[in-house]
Amino acid sequence: MAEYAILLGIFVATLIVYVFTGIFASRYAKKLDEYYVMRANAPTILVMGTYTATWISAIGILALTGVSYKFGFPAGLLSWGCWFGFIIGAFWLGPQMRRFGAWTAFDFFGDRYDSNFIRILSVLLMFIALGSYLCAQIMGSAVALAAMLNMPYQIMVVLTVIIFIVITVVGGAWSVTVTDTLMFLIFVSAAIITFPLFFSITGWDILWKLPESHWTWNCGGALSLGVILGWQFTWMFGMIAAPHQISRALIAKDEWTFIKATILATIVGFIGVWCSHLVSAAFYAVNPNVQPSSAAFPTMAVTVLGSGLGGYLIAGIYAACLSTATTMLLVLGFGIGRDIIQRVIAPTISEGRVLWITRVSILGIGLIEMAIALLNPPIVLTMGLIGAGVFSAAYFPAMLAGCQWKRVTKWGAGISMFLGGCLTIIGWILNLSGFKWPTGLGPVQIALIVSVLSLVIISLLTKPSANELKAFYKIKPEAFSEEELKILGILKGDKNRG
């Protein structure tokens, strides 16, 4: 009883710290640009913290450590295909979007392609993908932590939603970024401390007690190459193009700040992930009967580490889930307040009114997500993967081409996004019905190939408008000759024209 009280006390204390930190940070978010993008002035430590905390999510720290537990350490690490995506984002996406000056990913799509249709399509796809992904975060963390803390699932859902609504509503990007950084520090430190302590308790020889198949890349054939490639495609391109992830570039003080933050986040995050995955894999030799496998890491915290460090690690696991949820909720609110209301429906609306609508939208979306999570529909967890797949196939090609290719057009980008999103969703519905893909490829790979081909072919058959070219000039002025600049009416060095 005393050990449980210590564990619960540590958990509750960290929750209180998160909330008060978010409220404290909100005093810097009085104006609209402060609430949305921190006036694009966030330093390296905050960008690194929020970037890492956003991608180490409930799926990452619960479901994927469960892969290491069930199938072995190599298979678990292979599920993190996002590593290469972070390099793409650091050099070929994030700095260019930061240079463009957008407040949201949807700002970028709409302004870069001079199309409200693409802006609205990107927001609609975001609500389908990110809405279900957020619900998966809530449900996944609530299921695992309710079992560990011996608390009802419904209470964990309500508690989670209340906390991330408060943090997100009060201070927007300021509160989310500061609390994300705090949560990042707690999780990574807990994971790194857990690693040596776990093996000092169990002994390193426990690794040799694991089944031989757990040391193969495909768990002795239990995982197909198609499944592993599906993970790589989904997370590599999906995470870097996901609006809640790429929005971290838009708050950075400058391009170099984002590049440094991304590199540091990848290094530090990899260490934390590596430690948590190896511990989860080794825990199979201690207790091979944990169900579901996604509960393996928090179960280890409670049964092996004891109440003190176990409680700290539980708080870190919950932080990984909560930090992703706050950023997702913030982006969903921005989609309504900024990209639908201010940019499409009422362009002359005041900033104060936009801020009020954004906050009300965040509250409403949070309550809807809570209602769905309380119903506990099993398909929503699968929808988390669908969400990442939509970002991979629908967002990534149009986003990368918009930053790197002058010749891409609104027609190519729009049809690419539509086909990529629709094919991913339809493909996953077929997966759920038991359909077996004859090519060995999954729905995300097929949708991504179709999306890229349609973007390239249709762009080559059409021409970009003058406004599209002026928008691209903001990103890559060096791509234009003096003659092209004269035709567009742009003075050399003037990135604000158009």
XYZ file of C-alpha atoms in Angstrom:
498
model
C 0.000 0.000 0.000
C 2.829 2.380 0.872
C 4.622 1.635 -2.405
C 1.447 2.304 -4.377
C 0.976 5.608 -2.523
C 4.527 6.665 -3.449
C 4.021 5.703 -7.096
C 0.687 7.520 -7.293
C 2.082 10.539 -5.453
C 4.954 10.945 -7.923
C 2.534 10.608 -10.836
C 0.084 13.193 -9.478
C 2.882 15.605 -8.530
C 4.209 15.633 -12.095
C 0.724 16.293 -13.459
C 0.392 19.313 -11.184
C 3.794 20.585 -12.354
C 2.739 20.192 -16.012
C -0.450 22.203 -15.525
C 1.158 25.026 -13.552
C 4.054 25.216 -16.031
C 1.562 25.576 -18.875
C -0.348 28.303 -17.037
C 2.902 30.137 -16.228
C 4.052 30.025 -19.867
C 0.686 31.361 -21.062
C 1.561 34.870 -19.881
C 3.735 35.202 -23.005
C 0.845 34.344 -25.361
C -1.246 37.510 -25.378
C -1.284 38.199 -29.127
C -2.291 35.956 -32.009
C 1.216 35.402 -33.394
C 2.453 34.591 -29.875
C -0.350 32.081 -29.386
C 0.175 30.428 -32.767
C 3.945 30.464 -33.413
C 5.621 32.171 -30.420
C 6.402 35.048 -32.835
C 8.703 32.537 -34.602
C 11.316 33.160 -31.915
C 11.717 29.852 -30.043
C 15.324 28.970 -29.054
C 17.057 25.666 -29.797
C 16.346 24.006 -26.428
C 12.596 24.582 -26.686
C 12.391 23.485 -30.328
C 14.433 20.371 -29.549
C 12.279 19.555 -26.532
C 8.922 19.980 -28.243
C 10.111 18.251 -31.448
C 11.259 15.160 -29.545
C 8.267 15.109 -27.214
C 5.878 15.327 -30.166
C 7.144 12.227 -31.989
C 7.741 10.059 -28.909
C 4.027 9.379 -28.520
C 1.719 6.758 -27.014
C 2.173 4.684 -30.154
C 5.935 5.119 -29.980
C 6.488 4.473 -26.295
C 3.741 1.898 -25.704
C 2.834 0.140 -28.970
C 6.343 0.053 -30.462
C 8.094 -0.964 -27.243
C 5.446 -3.695 -27.268
C 6.846 -4.777 -30.647
C 10.304 -5.141 -29.056
C 8.774 -7.094 -26.171
C 6.776 -9.451 -28.401
C 9.067 -9.825 -31.430
C 12.517 -8.746 -30.259
C 14.808 -5.723 -30.104
C 15.762 -5.541 -33.844
C 12.131 -5.655 -34.974
C 11.218 -2.969 -32.450
C 13.887 -0.549 -33.656
C 13.014 -1.233 -37.298
C 9.496 -0.011 -36.540
C 10.953 3.486 -35.993
C 11.258 4.409 -39.653
C 11.009 8.086 -38.748
C 14.779 8.471 -38.186
C 15.533 9.069 -41.873
C 12.481 11.312 -42.147
C 13.930 13.625 -39.525
C 17.031 14.156 -41.685
C 14.810 15.012 -44.663
C 12.871 17.412 -42.469
C 15.988 19.031 -41.031
C 17.499 19.959 -44.397
C 14.849 19.815 -47.137
C 11.524 20.677 -45.496
C 11.618 22.501 -42.174
C 13.993 25.371 -43.081
C 12.152 26.044 -46.343
C 8.762 26.170 -44.601
C 10.250 28.401 -41.912
C 11.565 30.694 -44.686
C 8.127 30.796 -46.299
C 6.716 32.449 -43.181
C 3.550 30.367 -42.743
C 1.841 30.057 -39.369
C 0.453 26.567 -40.037
C 1.077 23.717 -42.483
C -2.249 24.574 -44.100
C -1.110 28.167 -44.586
C 1.779 26.725 -46.544
C -0.410 24.505 -48.734
C -2.945 27.240 -49.456
C -0.475 30.067 -50.119
C 2.229 28.059 -51.872
C -0.272 26.649 -54.380
C -2.502 29.751 -54.422
C -5.551 27.574 -53.798
C -8.240 27.630 -51.133
C -9.328 24.203 -52.393
C -5.951 22.726 -51.414
C -6.071 24.622 -48.111
C -9.510 23.180 -47.267
C -8.562 19.695 -48.542
C -5.472 19.672 -46.331
C -7.560 20.711 -43.310
C -10.216 18.033 -44.001
C -7.568 15.344 -44.373
C -6.008 16.615 -41.162
C -9.277 16.249 -39.227
C -9.691 12.654 -40.443
C -6.082 11.652 -39.847
C -5.024 13.737 -36.851
C -8.404 13.453 -35.129
C -8.240 9.665 -35.096
C -4.524 9.724 -34.282
C -5.214 11.943 -31.254
C -7.960 9.614 -30.087
C -5.534 6.708 -30.389
C -3.087 8.620 -28.160
C -5.757 9.138 -25.502
C -7.001 5.552 -25.584
C -3.574 3.929 -25.745
C -2.216 5.832 -22.764
C -5.433 5.415 -20.772
C -5.578 1.629 -21.279
C -1.971 1.019 -20.271
C -1.756 3.465 -17.378
C -5.168 2.586 -15.943
C -3.967 -0.990 -15.551
C -0.647 0.066 -14.015
C -2.143 2.546 -11.550
C -5.157 0.359 -10.792
C -7.536 3.125 -11.849
C -10.640 2.930 -14.079
C -10.044 3.520 -17.786
C -12.740 6.211 -17.879
C -11.009 8.245 -15.148
C -7.697 8.140 -17.017
C -9.412 9.323 -20.228
C -11.136 12.254 -18.497
C -7.966 13.184 -16.573
C -5.848 13.119 -19.728
C -8.244 15.250 -21.743
C -8.740 17.828 -18.978
C -4.983 18.292 -18.573
C -4.159 18.722 -22.240
C -7.163 21.005 -22.817
C -6.024 23.308 -19.997
C -2.403 23.383 -21.215
C -3.407 23.999 -24.841
C -6.217 26.521 -24.342
C -4.483 28.861 -21.917
C -1.240 29.522 -23.764
C -1.289 27.942 -27.215
C 2.165 27.360 -28.694
C 3.901 28.909 -25.666
C 2.318 26.589 -23.091
C 2.568 23.514 -25.316
C 6.216 24.114 -26.221
C 7.402 24.775 -22.669
C 5.498 21.828 -21.152
C 6.621 19.604 -24.047
C 10.239 20.413 -23.204
C 9.672 19.614 -19.539
C 7.972 16.328 -20.447
C 10.801 15.484 -22.856
C 13.371 15.950 -20.093
C 11.400 13.768 -17.688
C 10.879 10.910 -20.151
C 14.415 10.814 -21.594
C 16.045 11.045 -18.158
C 13.750 8.304 -16.830
C 14.501 6.011 -19.791
C 18.269 6.535 -19.527
C 18.282 5.930 -15.748
C 16.058 2.869 -16.142
C 18.446 1.154 -18.561
C 21.398 0.431 -16.196
C 19.167 -0.031 -13.141
C 17.016 -2.667 -14.850
C 20.033 -4.754 -15.849
C 21.659 -4.304 -12.447
C 18.534 -5.908 -10.963
C 17.987 -8.666 -13.549
C 21.567 -9.209 -14.734
C 22.876 -8.850 -18.275
C 22.671 -12.605 -18.806
C 18.905 -12.215 -19.080
C 19.449 -11.221 -22.707
C 20.699 -14.726 -23.532
C 17.505 -16.212 -22.135
C 15.422 -14.624 -24.872
C 14.203 -16.836 -27.739
C 16.670 -16.996 -30.620
C 14.047 -15.568 -32.986
C 13.984 -12.343 -30.929
C 17.451 -11.474 -32.227
C 16.514 -11.667 -35.915
C 15.297 -8.670 -37.913
C 11.920 -10.328 -38.657
C 11.500 -12.377 -35.467
C 12.254 -15.646 -37.219
C 9.787 -14.962 -40.026
C 6.910 -13.769 -37.832
C 7.114 -10.341 -39.491
C 7.125 -10.065 -43.278
C 9.303 -7.694 -45.262
C 6.112 -5.955 -46.421
C 5.093 -5.219 -42.825
C 8.498 -3.767 -41.965
C 8.619 -1.695 -45.166
C 5.124 -0.479 -44.307
C 6.397 0.776 -40.960
C 9.306 2.522 -42.677
C 7.153 4.250 -45.293
C 4.456 5.229 -42.796
C 6.683 6.713 -40.113
C 9.519 8.035 -42.278
C 7.348 10.245 -44.462
C 4.261 10.450 -42.274
C 5.948 11.894 -39.202
C 7.968 14.559 -40.948
C 4.965 15.746 -42.992
C 2.437 15.481 -40.162
C 1.124 18.988 -39.371
C 1.715 18.613 -35.641
C 5.357 17.693 -36.327
C 6.299 20.155 -39.077
C 4.667 22.981 -37.101
C 7.695 22.792 -34.797
C 9.757 24.347 -37.618
C 7.437 27.346 -37.752
C 8.114 28.411 -34.155
C 11.930 28.317 -34.479
C 13.909 31.555 -34.215
C 15.583 30.886 -37.569
C 16.411 28.072 -39.973
C 19.677 27.129 -38.279
C 17.870 26.873 -34.934
C 15.500 24.291 -36.416
C 18.325 22.314 -38.033
C 20.302 22.191 -34.767
C 17.198 21.307 -32.765
C 16.227 18.483 -35.135
C 19.706 16.936 -35.107
C 19.902 17.118 -31.307
C 16.366 15.771 -30.966
C 17.219 12.806 -33.191
C 20.357 11.968 -31.215
C 18.880 12.393 -27.735
C 15.568 10.833 -28.721
C 17.310 7.817 -30.226
C 19.183 7.212 -26.971
C 15.931 7.295 -24.975
C 14.137 5.072 -27.490
C 17.070 2.623 -27.670
C 17.127 2.280 -23.873
C 13.365 1.768 -23.561
C 13.267 -0.785 -26.405
C 16.150 -2.912 -25.123
C 14.666 -2.969 -21.623
C 11.245 -3.916 -23.022
C 12.793 -6.684 -25.136
C 14.692 -8.078 -22.145
C 11.592 -7.926 -19.931
C 10.124 -10.772 -22.033
C 12.561 -13.118 -20.261
C 11.232 -11.907 -16.885
C 7.532 -12.062 -17.744
C 6.472 -13.379 -21.180
C 2.756 -13.164 -20.393
C 1.980 -9.428 -20.435
C -1.227 -8.710 -22.358
C -1.512 -6.558 -24.367
C 2.137 -6.287 -25.351
C 1.845 -2.464 -25.355
C 1.607 -2.649 -21.547
C 5.021 -4.316 -21.238
C 7.107 -1.181 -20.609
C 4.875 0.327 -17.884
C 4.422 -3.175 -16.349
C 8.195 -3.446 -16.090
C 8.295 -0.048 -14.365
C 5.931 -1.197 -11.642
C 7.116 -4.784 -11.121
C 10.907 -4.429 -11.488
C 11.946 -0.876 -10.636
C 9.902 -0.340 -7.493
C 7.719 2.558 -6.457
C 10.266 5.397 -6.619
C 11.880 5.109 -10.040
C 8.869 3.134 -11.279
C 6.630 6.087 -10.475
C 9.053 8.475 -12.183
C 9.138 6.290 -15.312
C 5.335 6.019 -15.346
C 5.227 9.821 -15.186
C 7.711 9.914 -18.091
C 5.636 7.479 -20.156
C 2.527 9.530 -19.509
C 4.466 12.674 -20.443
C 5.379 11.120 -23.809
C 1.688 10.474 -24.469
C 0.471 13.837 -23.155
C 3.016 15.982 -25.001
C 2.005 14.563 -28.381
C -1.679 15.045 -27.575
C -1.286 18.742 -26.696
C 0.483 19.522 -29.973
C -2.116 17.585 -31.987
C -4.992 19.373 -30.256
C -3.328 22.741 -30.855
C -2.980 22.059 -34.594
C -6.609 20.892 -34.840
C -7.740 24.147 -33.215
C -5.554 26.174 -35.588
C -7.174 24.405 -38.531
C -10.546 25.887 -37.589
C -9.559 29.305 -36.226
C -6.833 30.243 -38.691
C -7.259 28.187 -41.859
C -11.042 27.912 -42.153
C -12.398 31.007 -40.382
C -9.705 33.665 -40.869
C -8.263 32.609 -44.255
C -11.425 31.405 -46.043
C -14.727 32.417 -44.418
C -13.998 35.805 -42.779
C -10.680 37.348 -43.902
C -11.468 40.665 -42.165
C -12.125 39.137 -38.736
C -10.195 40.684 -35.850
C -7.232 38.916 -34.246
C -8.995 38.870 -30.888
C -11.972 37.106 -32.415
C -9.728 34.545 -34.147
C -8.003 33.835 -30.846
C -11.357 33.327 -29.109
C -12.617 30.995 -31.874
C -9.375 29.005 -31.742
C -9.666 28.489 -27.988
C -13.325 27.471 -28.224
C -12.435 25.094 -31.068
C -9.695 23.473 -28.970
C -12.148 22.993 -26.107
C -14.820 21.541 -28.387
C -12.443 19.179 -30.185
C -11.031 17.984 -26.877
C -14.510 17.159 -25.551
C -15.433 15.306 -28.770
C -12.202 13.285 -28.586
C -12.971 12.462 -24.954
C -16.478 11.253 -25.829
C -15.147 8.968 -28.567
C -12.358 7.624 -26.344
C -14.852 6.840 -23.561
C -16.736 4.615 -26.020
C -13.431 2.735 -26.466
C -13.966 1.661 -30.103
C -11.184 -0.785 -31.051
C -10.898 0.547 -34.615
C -9.670 3.936 -33.402
C -6.322 2.430 -32.387
C -5.875 1.212 -35.956
C -6.893 4.668 -37.126
C -3.718 5.976 -35.512
C -1.753 4.143 -38.186
C -4.200 5.343 -40.835
C -3.504 8.915 -39.732
C 0.257 8.544 -40.155
C -0.359 6.851 -43.511
C -2.478 9.769 -44.758
C 0.279 12.242 -43.865
C 2.824 10.050 -45.650
C 0.887 9.618 -48.907
C -1.166 12.842 -49.053
C 0.970 15.512 -47.371
C 4.601 14.544 -47.924
C 4.813 14.624 -51.765
C 3.002 17.980 -52.053
C 4.969 19.451 -49.151
C 8.392 18.352 -50.403
C 7.645 19.364 -54.004
C 6.326 22.725 -52.804
C 9.644 23.382 -51.070
C 12.001 22.001 -53.707
C 10.419 21.969 -57.195
C 9.547 25.187 -59.042
C 7.585 23.287 -61.704
C 4.972 21.712 -59.404
C 1.429 23.058 -59.898
C -1.741 23.338 -57.846
C -3.348 20.722 -60.080
C -0.596 18.206 -59.500
C -0.476 18.875 -55.766
C -4.259 18.861 -55.298
C -4.891 15.605 -57.183
C -1.860 14.006 -55.503
C -3.180 14.880 -52.037
C -6.697 13.694 -52.879
C -5.561 10.356 -54.313
C -2.965 9.763 -51.601
C -5.458 10.376 -48.801
C -8.328 8.417 -50.345
C -6.209 5.407 -51.344
C -4.672 5.187 -47.874
C -8.066 5.191 -46.169
C -9.605 2.728 -48.660
C -6.531 0.491 -48.433
C -6.747 0.322 -44.659
C -10.462 -0.488 -44.831
C -9.554 -3.411 -47.127
C -6.856 -4.430 -44.632
C -9.400 -4.520 -41.819
C -11.691 -6.701 -43.937
C -8.896 -9.267 -44.317
C -7.732 -8.375 -47.829
C -4.218 -9.625 -48.688
C -2.189 -7.416 -51.007
C -0.783 -9.569 -53.838
C 2.271 -7.376 -54.394
C 3.480 -7.667 -50.809
C 3.110 -3.903 -50.491
C 0.676 -2.323 -48.055
C -1.856 0.479 -48.576
C 0.564 3.256 -47.606
C 3.263 2.211 -50.077
C 0.759 1.895 -52.934
C -0.921 5.211 -52.074
C 2.462 6.962 -51.852
C 3.574 5.663 -55.260
C 0.300 6.782 -56.875
C 0.521 10.147 -55.111
C 4.062 10.848 -56.320
C 3.355 9.731 -59.897
C 0.189 11.811 -60.159
C 1.941 14.891 -58.754
C 4.808 14.643 -61.237
C 2.764 13.737 -64.336
C -0.026 16.279 -63.821
C 2.435 19.046 -62.933
C 4.340 18.385 -66.164
C 1.070 18.587 -68.118
C 0.053 21.899 -66.530
C 1.813 25.178 -65.754
C 2.280 26.976 -62.432
C 0.580 30.356 -62.159
C 2.450 33.586 -61.525
C 1.267 33.581 -57.889
C 2.582 30.042 -57.392
C 5.974 31.061 -58.782
C 6.046 34.172 -56.593
C 5.317 31.970 -53.586
C 8.163 29.623 -54.522
C 10.477 32.624 -54.827
C 10.120 33.144 -51.068
C 11.591 29.676 -50.561
C 14.225 29.480 -53.296
C 15.006 32.853 -54.872
C 18.167 31.373 -56.374
C 16.016 29.134 -58.628
C 14.953 32.121 -60.772
C 16.826 33.844 -63.559
C 16.777 37.636 -63.901
C 14.521 37.308 -66.944
C 11.988 35.231 -64.986
C 12.016 37.783 -62.173
C 11.261 40.590 -64.623
C 8.314 38.656 -66.047
C 6.956 38.076 -62.518
C 7.560 41.703 -61.556
C 9.889 40.808 -58.675
C 12.900 42.877 -57.714
C 15.923 40.702 -57.045
C 16.302 40.073 -53.318
C 12.667 41.003 -52.564
C 11.239 37.849 -50.920
C 8.063 39.545 -49.801
C 6.578 40.156 -53.206
C 3.503 38.132 -54.208
